[in-house]
Amino acid sequence: MSSGRTIYPKPVLSVFLEPRSVIITSGDLYTSHLHGIDEVTHDVFLGDGRLLCPTGDEVVLSNWRTVRTQNMADVLRYGGTLPRETRLSLTCRDVEKVATPMRGHLPIR
């Protein structure tokens, strides 16, 4: 029997990141909620900031009214598709304790 939690695939929060943007998650948002980027080649928007998720669910982008790039803002407002471009994801963790390698198990330099 598994002791894990049930995963509900519909996001509780979704944001639109313009080129050269960054988002940092921490605290409860980082530790208690799954987070990630759907692996798609384009995003489908239904207007009024609604994103059509790959699962078929709709989610309203939390920041759709603040998007500054005009053509992107128009697609979010009126509907349409936007191609996905290259994205980088970087994870930084604060590690409190680092294990010391045991002889014979890991290379020691």
mmCIF file with all atom_site columns, C-alpha atoms in Angstrom:
data_model
loop_
_atom_site.group_PDB
_atom_site.id
_atom_site.type_symbol
_atom_site.label_atom_id
_atom_site.label_alt_id
_atom_site.label_comp_id
_atom_site.label_asym_id
_atom_site.label_entity_id
_atom_site.label_seq_id
_atom_site.pdbx_PDB_ins_code
_atom_site.Cartn_x
_atom_site.Cartn_y
_atom_site.Cartn_z
_atom_site.occupancy
_atom_site.B_iso_or_equiv
_atom_site.pdbx_formal_charge
_atom_site.auth_seq_id
_atom_site.auth_comp_id
_atom_site.auth_asym_id
_atom_site.auth_atom_id
_atom_site.pdbx_PDB_model_num
ATOM 1   C CA . MET A 1 1   ? 0.000  0.000  0.000   1.00 0.00 ? 1   MET A CA 1
ATOM 2   C CA . SER A 1 2   ? 1.385  3.402  -0.976  1.00 0.00 ? 2   SER A CA 1
ATOM 3   C CA . SER A 1 3   ? 1.614  6.210  1.561   1.00 0.00 ? 3   SER A CA 1
ATOM 4   C CA . GLY A 1 4   ? 1.857  8.937  -1.106  1.00 0.00 ? 4   GLY A CA 1
ATOM 5   C CA . ARG A 1 5   ? -0.707 11.629 -1.786  1.00 0.00 ? 5   ARG A CA 1
ATOM 6   C CA . THR A 1 6   ? -3.204 11.653 -4.650  1.00 0.00 ? 6   THR A CA 1
ATOM 7   C CA . ILE A 1 7   ? -2.105 13.976 -7.433  1.00 0.00 ? 7   ILE A CA 1
ATOM 8   C CA . TYR A 1 8   ? -4.796 16.184 -8.960  1.00 0.00 ? 8   TYR A CA 1
ATOM 9   C CA . PRO A 1 9   ? -3.540 17.183 -12.422 1.00 0.00 ? 9   PRO A CA 1
ATOM 10  C CA . LYS A 1 10  ? -5.379 20.538 -12.711 1.00 0.00 ? 10  LYS A CA 1
ATOM 11  C CA . PRO A 1 11  ? -3.046 23.343 -11.588 1.00 0.00 ? 11  PRO A CA 1
ATOM 12  C CA . VAL A 1 12  ? -4.077 25.480 -8.617  1.00 0.00 ? 12  VAL A CA 1
ATOM 13  C CA . LEU A 1 13  ? -1.997 28.326 -10.046 1.00 0.00 ? 13  LEU A CA 1
ATOM 14  C CA . SER A 1 14  ? -0.566 29.060 -13.471 1.00 0.00 ? 14  SER A CA 1
ATOM 15  C CA . VAL A 1 15  ? 1.481  32.043 -14.615 1.00 0.00 ? 15  VAL A CA 1
ATOM 16  C CA . PHE A 1 16  ? 2.585  33.343 -18.002 1.00 0.00 ? 16  PHE A CA 1
ATOM 17  C CA . LEU A 1 17  ? 6.288  34.144 -18.264 1.00 0.00 ? 17  LEU A CA 1
ATOM 18  C CA . GLU A 1 18  ? 7.402  36.531 -20.947 1.00 0.00 ? 18  GLU A CA 1
ATOM 19  C CA . PRO A 1 19  ? 10.851 36.158 -22.540 1.00 0.00 ? 19  PRO A CA 1
ATOM 20  C CA . ARG A 1 20  ? 13.699 37.001 -20.147 1.00 0.00 ? 20  ARG A CA 1
ATOM 21  C CA . SER A 1 21  ? 11.432 36.499 -17.106 1.00 0.00 ? 21  SER A CA 1
ATOM 22  C CA . VAL A 1 22  ? 12.127 34.583 -13.948 1.00 0.00 ? 22  VAL A CA 1
ATOM 23  C CA . ILE A 1 23  ? 9.958  33.038 -11.271 1.00 0.00 ? 23  ILE A CA 1
ATOM 24  C CA . ILE A 1 24  ? 11.157 31.883 -7.869  1.00 0.00 ? 24  ILE A CA 1
ATOM 25  C CA . THR A 1 25  ? 9.105  29.537 -5.714  1.00 0.00 ? 25  THR A CA 1
ATOM 26  C CA . SER A 1 26  ? 9.854  28.940 -2.072  1.00 0.00 ? 26  SER A CA 1
ATOM 27  C CA . GLY A 1 27  ? 8.261  27.947 1.208   1.00 0.00 ? 27  GLY A CA 1
ATOM 28  C CA . ASP A 1 28  ? 4.933  26.130 1.140   1.00 0.00 ? 28  ASP A CA 1
ATOM 29  C CA . LEU A 1 29  ? 4.427  26.794 -2.579  1.00 0.00 ? 29  LEU A CA 1
ATOM 30  C CA . TYR A 1 30  ? 7.669  24.935 -3.333  1.00 0.00 ? 30  TYR A CA 1
ATOM 31  C CA . THR A 1 31  ? 7.407  22.125 -0.789  1.00 0.00 ? 31  THR A CA 1
ATOM 32  C CA . SER A 1 32  ? 3.668  21.344 -0.784  1.00 0.00 ? 32  SER A CA 1
ATOM 33  C CA . HIS A 1 33  ? 2.684  21.765 -4.431  1.00 0.00 ? 33  HIS A CA 1
ATOM 34  C CA . LEU A 1 34  ? 3.892  20.027 -7.558  1.00 0.00 ? 34  LEU A CA 1
ATOM 35  C CA . HIS A 1 35  ? 5.397  22.439 -10.029 1.00 0.00 ? 35  HIS A CA 1
ATOM 36  C CA . GLY A 1 36  ? 6.666  22.108 -13.540 1.00 0.00 ? 36  GLY A CA 1
ATOM 37  C CA . ILE A 1 37  ? 6.475  23.079 -17.168 1.00 0.00 ? 37  ILE A CA 1
ATOM 38  C CA . ASP A 1 38  ? 4.270  21.071 -19.530 1.00 0.00 ? 38  ASP A CA 1
ATOM 39  C CA . GLU A 1 39  ? 6.234  19.614 -22.426 1.00 0.00 ? 39  GLU A CA 1
ATOM 40  C CA . VAL A 1 40  ? 4.340  21.130 -25.345 1.00 0.00 ? 40  VAL A CA 1
ATOM 41  C CA . THR A 1 41  ? 5.393  22.937 -28.529 1.00 0.00 ? 41  THR A CA 1
ATOM 42  C CA . HIS A 1 42  ? 2.717  25.641 -28.241 1.00 0.00 ? 42  HIS A CA 1
ATOM 43  C CA . ASP A 1 43  ? 0.142  26.933 -25.774 1.00 0.00 ? 43  ASP A CA 1
ATOM 44  C CA . VAL A 1 44  ? -3.552 27.370 -26.583 1.00 0.00 ? 44  VAL A CA 1
ATOM 45  C CA . PHE A 1 45  ? -5.338 30.333 -25.012 1.00 0.00 ? 45  PHE A CA 1
ATOM 46  C CA . LEU A 1 46  ? -9.120 30.654 -25.010 1.00 0.00 ? 46  LEU A CA 1
ATOM 47  C CA . GLY A 1 47  ? -9.315 34.370 -24.226 1.00 0.00 ? 47  GLY A CA 1
ATOM 48  C CA . ASP A 1 48  ? -9.702 36.267 -20.964 1.00 0.00 ? 48  ASP A CA 1
ATOM 49  C CA . GLY A 1 49  ? -6.454 34.721 -19.715 1.00 0.00 ? 49  GLY A CA 1
ATOM 50  C CA . ARG A 1 50  ? -7.693 31.128 -19.931 1.00 0.00 ? 50  ARG A CA 1
ATOM 51  C CA . LEU A 1 51  ? -5.109 28.483 -20.832 1.00 0.00 ? 51  LEU A CA 1
ATOM 52  C CA . LEU A 1 52  ? -6.172 25.123 -22.269 1.00 0.00 ? 52  LEU A CA 1
ATOM 53  C CA . CYS A 1 53  ? -4.049 22.531 -20.436 1.00 0.00 ? 53  CYS A CA 1
ATOM 54  C CA . PRO A 1 54  ? -2.802 19.368 -22.181 1.00 0.00 ? 54  PRO A CA 1
ATOM 55  C CA . THR A 1 55  ? -5.248 17.417 -19.952 1.00 0.00 ? 55  THR A CA 1
ATOM 56  C CA . GLY A 1 56  ? -8.181 19.364 -21.443 1.00 0.00 ? 56  GLY A CA 1
ATOM 57  C CA . ASP A 1 57  ? -8.698 21.392 -18.267 1.00 0.00 ? 57  ASP A CA 1
ATOM 58  C CA . GLU A 1 58  ? -8.845 25.183 -18.387 1.00 0.00 ? 58  GLU A CA 1
ATOM 59  C CA . VAL A 1 59  ? -6.961 27.372 -15.941 1.00 0.00 ? 59  VAL A CA 1
ATOM 60  C CA . VAL A 1 60  ? -6.918 31.161 -15.681 1.00 0.00 ? 60  VAL A CA 1
ATOM 61  C CA . LEU A 1 61  ? -3.409 32.605 -15.708 1.00 0.00 ? 61  LEU A CA 1
ATOM 62  C CA . SER A 1 62  ? -2.898 34.549 -12.505 1.00 0.00 ? 62  SER A CA 1
ATOM 63  C CA . ASN A 1 63  ? -0.956 37.339 -14.204 1.00 0.00 ? 63  ASN A CA 1
ATOM 64  C CA . TRP A 1 64  ? -2.531 37.589 -17.651 1.00 0.00 ? 64  TRP A CA 1
ATOM 65  C CA . ARG A 1 65  ? -3.546 41.226 -17.225 1.00 0.00 ? 65  ARG A CA 1
ATOM 66  C CA . THR A 1 66  ? 0.047  42.302 -16.485 1.00 0.00 ? 66  THR A CA 1
ATOM 67  C CA . VAL A 1 67  ? 1.710  40.899 -19.637 1.00 0.00 ? 67  VAL A CA 1
ATOM 68  C CA . ARG A 1 68  ? 3.528  43.761 -21.391 1.00 0.00 ? 68  ARG A CA 1
ATOM 69  C CA . THR A 1 69  ? 4.466  42.242 -24.751 1.00 0.00 ? 69  THR A CA 1
ATOM 70  C CA . GLN A 1 70  ? 1.565  43.467 -26.909 1.00 0.00 ? 70  GLN A CA 1
ATOM 71  C CA . ASN A 1 71  ? 1.130  40.500 -29.280 1.00 0.00 ? 71  ASN A CA 1
ATOM 72  C CA . MET A 1 72  ? 1.271  38.079 -26.338 1.00 0.00 ? 72  MET A CA 1
ATOM 73  C CA . ALA A 1 73  ? -1.170 40.180 -24.311 1.00 0.00 ? 73  ALA A CA 1
ATOM 74  C CA . ASP A 1 74  ? -3.578 40.188 -27.279 1.00 0.00 ? 74  ASP A CA 1
ATOM 75  C CA . VAL A 1 75  ? -3.471 36.381 -27.561 1.00 0.00 ? 75  VAL A CA 1
ATOM 76  C CA . LEU A 1 76  ? -4.138 36.033 -23.826 1.00 0.00 ? 76  LEU A CA 1
ATOM 77  C CA . ARG A 1 77  ? -7.038 38.490 -24.014 1.00 0.00 ? 77  ARG A CA 1
ATOM 78  C CA . TYR A 1 78  ? -8.700 37.344 -27.262 1.00 0.00 ? 78  TYR A CA 1
ATOM 79  C CA . GLY A 1 79  ? -7.498 33.750 -27.681 1.00 0.00 ? 79  GLY A CA 1
ATOM 80  C CA . GLY A 1 80  ? -5.072 31.995 -30.009 1.00 0.00 ? 80  GLY A CA 1
ATOM 81  C CA . THR A 1 81  ? -1.831 30.059 -29.815 1.00 0.00 ? 81  THR A CA 1
ATOM 82  C CA . LEU A 1 82  ? 1.721  30.991 -28.923 1.00 0.00 ? 82  LEU A CA 1
ATOM 83  C CA . PRO A 1 83  ? 4.732  28.817 -29.748 1.00 0.00 ? 83  PRO A CA 1
ATOM 84  C CA . ARG A 1 84  ? 6.928  27.650 -26.890 1.00 0.00 ? 84  ARG A CA 1
ATOM 85  C CA . GLU A 1 85  ? 10.507 28.785 -27.157 1.00 0.00 ? 85  GLU A CA 1
ATOM 86  C CA . THR A 1 86  ? 13.606 27.566 -25.347 1.00 0.00 ? 86  THR A CA 1
ATOM 87  C CA . ARG A 1 87  ? 13.261 27.695 -21.564 1.00 0.00 ? 87  ARG A CA 1
ATOM 88  C CA . LEU A 1 88  ? 15.786 27.115 -18.837 1.00 0.00 ? 88  LEU A CA 1
ATOM 89  C CA . SER A 1 89  ? 14.928 25.675 -15.455 1.00 0.00 ? 89  SER A CA 1
ATOM 90  C CA . LEU A 1 90  ? 17.362 25.960 -12.576 1.00 0.00 ? 90  LEU A CA 1
ATOM 91  C CA . THR A 1 91  ? 16.804 24.459 -9.149  1.00 0.00 ? 91  THR A CA 1
ATOM 92  C CA . CYS A 1 92  ? 18.762 25.631 -6.121  1.00 0.00 ? 92  CYS A CA 1
ATOM 93  C CA . ARG A 1 93  ? 18.447 23.886 -2.787  1.00 0.00 ? 93  ARG A CA 1
ATOM 94  C CA . ASP A 1 94  ? 19.738 24.721 0.647   1.00 0.00 ? 94  ASP A CA 1
ATOM 95  C CA . VAL A 1 95  ? 21.276 21.425 1.787   1.00 0.00 ? 95  VAL A CA 1
ATOM 96  C CA . GLU A 1 96  ? 21.749 21.279 5.535   1.00 0.00 ? 96  GLU A CA 1
ATOM 97  C CA . LYS A 1 97  ? 23.887 18.157 5.719   1.00 0.00 ? 97  LYS A CA 1
ATOM 98  C CA . VAL A 1 98  ? 26.105 16.546 3.112   1.00 0.00 ? 98  VAL A CA 1
ATOM 99  C CA . ALA A 1 99  ? 26.955 12.841 3.413   1.00 0.00 ? 99  ALA A CA 1
ATOM 100 C CA . THR A 1 100 ? 30.622 11.895 3.612   1.00 0.00 ? 100 THR A CA 1
ATOM 101 C CA . PRO A 1 101 ? 31.522 9.191  1.061   1.00 0.00 ? 101 PRO A CA 1
ATOM 102 C CA . MET A 1 102 ? 32.460 5.818  2.537   1.00 0.00 ? 102 MET A CA 1
ATOM 103 C CA . ARG A 1 103 ? 35.714 4.215  1.363   1.00 0.00 ? 103 ARG A CA 1
ATOM 104 C CA . GLY A 1 104 ? 35.110 1.754  -1.423  1.00 0.00 ? 104 GLY A CA 1
ATOM 105 C CA . HIS A 1 105 ? 31.656 3.118  -2.304  1.00 0.00 ? 105 HIS A CA 1
ATOM 106 C CA . LEU A 1 106 ? 32.364 6.460  -3.937  1.00 0.00 ? 106 LEU A CA 1
ATOM 107 C CA . PRO A 1 107 ? 35.577 7.854  -5.380  1.00 0.00 ? 107 PRO A CA 1
ATOM 108 C CA . ILE A 1 108 ? 37.507 9.973  -2.898  1.00 0.00 ? 108 ILE A CA 1
ATOM 109 C CA . ARG A 1 109 ? 39.732 12.643 -4.384  1.00 0.00 ? 109 ARG A CA 1
#
